[in-house]
Tab-separated table of C-alpha atoms in Angstrom:
chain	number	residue	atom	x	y	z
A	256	UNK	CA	0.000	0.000	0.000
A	257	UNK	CA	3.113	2.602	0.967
A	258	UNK	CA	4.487	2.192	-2.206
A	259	UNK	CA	1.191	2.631	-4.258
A	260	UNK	CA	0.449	5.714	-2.084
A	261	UNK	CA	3.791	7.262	-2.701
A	262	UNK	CA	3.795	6.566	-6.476
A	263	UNK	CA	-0.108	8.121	-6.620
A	264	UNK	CA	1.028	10.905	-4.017
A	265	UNK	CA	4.878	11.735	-6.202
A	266	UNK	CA	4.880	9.781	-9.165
A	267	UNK	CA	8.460	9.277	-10.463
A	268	UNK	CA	9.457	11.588	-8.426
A	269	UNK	CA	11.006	9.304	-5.901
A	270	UNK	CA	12.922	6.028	-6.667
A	271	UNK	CA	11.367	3.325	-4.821
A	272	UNK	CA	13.240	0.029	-2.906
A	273	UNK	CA	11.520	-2.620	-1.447
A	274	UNK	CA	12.797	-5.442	0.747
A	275	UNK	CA	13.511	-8.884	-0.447
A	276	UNK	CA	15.141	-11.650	1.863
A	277	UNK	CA	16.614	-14.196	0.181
A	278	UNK	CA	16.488	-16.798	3.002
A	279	UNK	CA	13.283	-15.602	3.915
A	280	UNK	CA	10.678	-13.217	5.226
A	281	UNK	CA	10.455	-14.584	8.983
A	282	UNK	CA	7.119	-13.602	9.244
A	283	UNK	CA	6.252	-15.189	5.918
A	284	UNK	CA	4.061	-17.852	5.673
A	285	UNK	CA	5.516	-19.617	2.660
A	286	UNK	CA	7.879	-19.021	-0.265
A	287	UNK	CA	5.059	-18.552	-2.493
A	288	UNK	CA	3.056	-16.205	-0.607
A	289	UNK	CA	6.300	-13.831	-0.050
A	290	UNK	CA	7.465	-14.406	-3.572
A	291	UNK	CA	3.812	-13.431	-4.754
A	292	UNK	CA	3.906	-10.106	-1.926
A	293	UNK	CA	7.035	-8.750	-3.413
A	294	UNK	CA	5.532	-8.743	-6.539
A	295	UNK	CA	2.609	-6.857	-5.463
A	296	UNK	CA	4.844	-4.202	-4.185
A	297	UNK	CA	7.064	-4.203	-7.406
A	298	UNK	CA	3.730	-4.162	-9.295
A	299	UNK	CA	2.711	-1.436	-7.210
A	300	UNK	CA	5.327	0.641	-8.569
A	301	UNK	CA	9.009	0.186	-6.640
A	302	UNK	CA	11.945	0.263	-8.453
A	303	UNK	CA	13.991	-2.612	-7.097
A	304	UNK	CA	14.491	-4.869	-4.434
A	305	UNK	CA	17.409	-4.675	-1.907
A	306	UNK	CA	18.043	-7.327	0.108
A	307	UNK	CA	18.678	-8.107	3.483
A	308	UNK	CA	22.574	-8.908	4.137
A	309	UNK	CA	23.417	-12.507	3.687
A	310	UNK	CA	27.139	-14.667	3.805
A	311	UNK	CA	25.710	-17.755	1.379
A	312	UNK	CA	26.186	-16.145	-2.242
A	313	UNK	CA	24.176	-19.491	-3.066
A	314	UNK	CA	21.109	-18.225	-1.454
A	315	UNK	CA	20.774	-14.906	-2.947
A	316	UNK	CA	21.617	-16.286	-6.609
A	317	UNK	CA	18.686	-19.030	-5.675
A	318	UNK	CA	16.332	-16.018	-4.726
A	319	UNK	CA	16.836	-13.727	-7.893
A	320	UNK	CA	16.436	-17.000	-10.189
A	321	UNK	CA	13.033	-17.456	-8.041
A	322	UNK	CA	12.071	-13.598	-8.554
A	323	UNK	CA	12.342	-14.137	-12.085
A	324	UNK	CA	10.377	-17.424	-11.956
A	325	UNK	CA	7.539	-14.904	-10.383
A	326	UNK	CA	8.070	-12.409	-12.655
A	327	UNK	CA	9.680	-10.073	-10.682
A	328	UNK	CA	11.869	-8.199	-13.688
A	329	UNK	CA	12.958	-5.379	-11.684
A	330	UNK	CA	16.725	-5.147	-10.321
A	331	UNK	CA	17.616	-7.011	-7.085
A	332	UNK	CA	20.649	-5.552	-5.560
A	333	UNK	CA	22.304	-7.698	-2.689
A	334	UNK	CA	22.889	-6.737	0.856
A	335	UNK	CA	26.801	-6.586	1.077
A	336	UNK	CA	27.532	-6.591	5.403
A	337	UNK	CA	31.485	-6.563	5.623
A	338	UNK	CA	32.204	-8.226	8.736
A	339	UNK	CA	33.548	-5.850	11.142
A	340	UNK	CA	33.796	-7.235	14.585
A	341	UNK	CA	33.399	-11.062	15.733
A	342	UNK	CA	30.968	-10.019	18.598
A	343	UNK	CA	28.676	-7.528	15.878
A	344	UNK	CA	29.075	-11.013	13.395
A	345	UNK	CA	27.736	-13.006	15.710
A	346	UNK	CA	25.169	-10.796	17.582
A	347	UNK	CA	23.683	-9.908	13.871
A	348	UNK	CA	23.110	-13.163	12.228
A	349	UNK	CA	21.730	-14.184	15.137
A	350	UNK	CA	19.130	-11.469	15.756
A	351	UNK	CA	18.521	-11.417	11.850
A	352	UNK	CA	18.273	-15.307	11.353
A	353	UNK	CA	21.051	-14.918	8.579
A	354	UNK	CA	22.199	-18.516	8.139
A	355	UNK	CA	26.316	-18.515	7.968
A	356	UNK	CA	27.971	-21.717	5.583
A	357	UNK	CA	30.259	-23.333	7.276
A	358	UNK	CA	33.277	-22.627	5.804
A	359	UNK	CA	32.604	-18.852	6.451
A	360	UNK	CA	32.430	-19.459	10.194
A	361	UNK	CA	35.208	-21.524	10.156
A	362	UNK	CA	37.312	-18.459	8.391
A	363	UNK	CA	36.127	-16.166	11.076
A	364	UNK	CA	36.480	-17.786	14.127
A	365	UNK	CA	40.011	-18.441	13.511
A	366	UNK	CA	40.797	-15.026	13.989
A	367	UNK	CA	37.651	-14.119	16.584
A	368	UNK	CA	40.081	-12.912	18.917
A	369	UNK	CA	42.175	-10.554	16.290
A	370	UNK	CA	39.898	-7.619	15.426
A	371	UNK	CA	41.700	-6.694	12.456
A	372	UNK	CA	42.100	-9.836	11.105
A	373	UNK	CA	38.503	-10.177	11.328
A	374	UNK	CA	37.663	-7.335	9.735
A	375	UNK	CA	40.650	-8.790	6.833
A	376	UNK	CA	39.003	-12.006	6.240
A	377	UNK	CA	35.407	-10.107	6.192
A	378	UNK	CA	36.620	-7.678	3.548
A	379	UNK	CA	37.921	-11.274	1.642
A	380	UNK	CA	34.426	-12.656	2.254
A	381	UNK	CA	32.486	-10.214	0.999
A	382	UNK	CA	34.806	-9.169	-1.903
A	383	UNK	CA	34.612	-12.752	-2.803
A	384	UNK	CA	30.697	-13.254	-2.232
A	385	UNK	CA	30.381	-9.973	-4.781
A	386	UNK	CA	32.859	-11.348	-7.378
A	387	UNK	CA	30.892	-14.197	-7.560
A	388	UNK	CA	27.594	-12.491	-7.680
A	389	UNK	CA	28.393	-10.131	-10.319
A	390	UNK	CA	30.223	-12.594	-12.498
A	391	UNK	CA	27.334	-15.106	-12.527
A	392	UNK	CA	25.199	-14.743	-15.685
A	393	UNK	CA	22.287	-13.373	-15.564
A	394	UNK	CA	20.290	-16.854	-16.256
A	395	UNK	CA	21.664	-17.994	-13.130
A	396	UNK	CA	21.155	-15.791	-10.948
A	397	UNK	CA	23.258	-12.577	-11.065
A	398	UNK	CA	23.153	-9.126	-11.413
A	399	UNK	CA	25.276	-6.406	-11.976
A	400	UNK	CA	25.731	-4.330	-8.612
A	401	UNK	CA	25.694	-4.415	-4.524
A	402	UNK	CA	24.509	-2.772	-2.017
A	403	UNK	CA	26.661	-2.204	0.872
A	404	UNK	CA	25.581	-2.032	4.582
A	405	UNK	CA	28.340	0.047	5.835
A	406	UNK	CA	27.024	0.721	9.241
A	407	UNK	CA	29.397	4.094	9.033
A	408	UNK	CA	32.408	2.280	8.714
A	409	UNK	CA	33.002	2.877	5.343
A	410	UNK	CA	36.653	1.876	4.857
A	411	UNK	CA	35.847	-2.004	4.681
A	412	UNK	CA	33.896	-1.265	1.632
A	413	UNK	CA	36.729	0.802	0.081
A	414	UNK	CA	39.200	-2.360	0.999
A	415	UNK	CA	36.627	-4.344	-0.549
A	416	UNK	CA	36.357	-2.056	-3.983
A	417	UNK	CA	40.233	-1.849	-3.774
A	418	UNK	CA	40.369	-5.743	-3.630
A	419	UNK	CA	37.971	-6.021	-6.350
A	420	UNK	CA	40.106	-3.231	-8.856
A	421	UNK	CA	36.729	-1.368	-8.781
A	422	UNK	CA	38.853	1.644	-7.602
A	423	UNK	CA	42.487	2.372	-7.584
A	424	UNK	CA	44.687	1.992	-4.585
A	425	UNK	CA	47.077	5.081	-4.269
A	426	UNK	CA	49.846	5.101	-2.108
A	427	UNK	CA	48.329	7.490	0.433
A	428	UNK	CA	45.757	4.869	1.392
A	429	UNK	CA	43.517	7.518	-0.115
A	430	UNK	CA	41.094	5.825	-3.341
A	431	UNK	CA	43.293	7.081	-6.436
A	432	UNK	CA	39.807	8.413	-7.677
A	433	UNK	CA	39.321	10.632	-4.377
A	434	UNK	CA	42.932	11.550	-4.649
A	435	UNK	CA	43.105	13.185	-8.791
A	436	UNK	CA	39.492	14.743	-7.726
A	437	UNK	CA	40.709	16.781	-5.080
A	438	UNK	CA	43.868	17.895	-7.178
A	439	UNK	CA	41.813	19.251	-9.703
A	440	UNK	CA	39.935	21.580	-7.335
């Protein structure tokens, strides 16, 4: 209904995301039933579909494949959450019943008492999770861009972009891009 009223109220005006959860809604009472909500609300007018962080790649490739099956055409940009902290890691999937593969925990927990090394091996993880996202074809699954929840820590996502050659790495630890912008001026 918000999303109707908005594009009645503004038209274009405003671009429009609505949430999509790839391991599912957790008050939903099946996949169809979500699957056929979401398309309501894209019907209804939004723009795309962000979804809630995730650390199985698997899953949200699963979940576009099964938007498209519902005819959900719109983009559907995943929810990239660097890991930043063990404790934040745990306390999150938890709280947002985010399933985490094993091999992820495994790679974490490692290094649960190093903070920096966590926050290393979460930059890997999710620089690897959106390699593999954005190099999946389309048919399968991907798309072409991310979302990052940055939670105001922003410099895991430029580690991430750096790691991914998305943005240049100058020698002042400063994005090359921020850098040759600022000279300019």
């Amino acid at each position: 209904d918000l999303v109707r009223l908005i594009r009645e109220l503004h038209g274009q005006y405003f671009g429009i995301a609505v949430a999509g959860h790839p391991e599912g809604h957790p008050a939903s009472v099946n996949e169809k039933e979500e699957m056929i909500h979401l398309k309501e609300k894209v019907d209804a007018g939004a723009d795309f579909v962000l979804t809630q962080f995730f650390y199985d790649a698997s899953l949200f490739l699963t979940y576009v494949k099964r938007c498209r099956e519902y005819g959900i055409t719109c983009p559907v940009l995943p929810g990239i959450m660097p890991i930043q902290s063990y404790l934040s890691f745990k306390r999150m999937t938890e709280y947002c019943g985010v399933s985490v593969p094993p091999e992820v925990m495994e790679r974490v927990e490692s290094v649960k008492d190093d903070d920096e090394a966590v926050k290393e091996i979460g930059c890997d993880i999710a620089a690897e999770m959106c390699e593999l996202i954005l190099n999946t074809p389309e048919e399968d699954g991907g798309v072409d861009g991310v979302h990052f929840y940055t939670l105001n820590l922003e410099r895991s996502v430029t580690r991430i972009l750096i790691m991914m050659d998305a943005i240049e790495h100058s020698a002042s630890g400063v994005p090359a891009e921020m850098t040759s912008a600022s000279e300019e001026h």
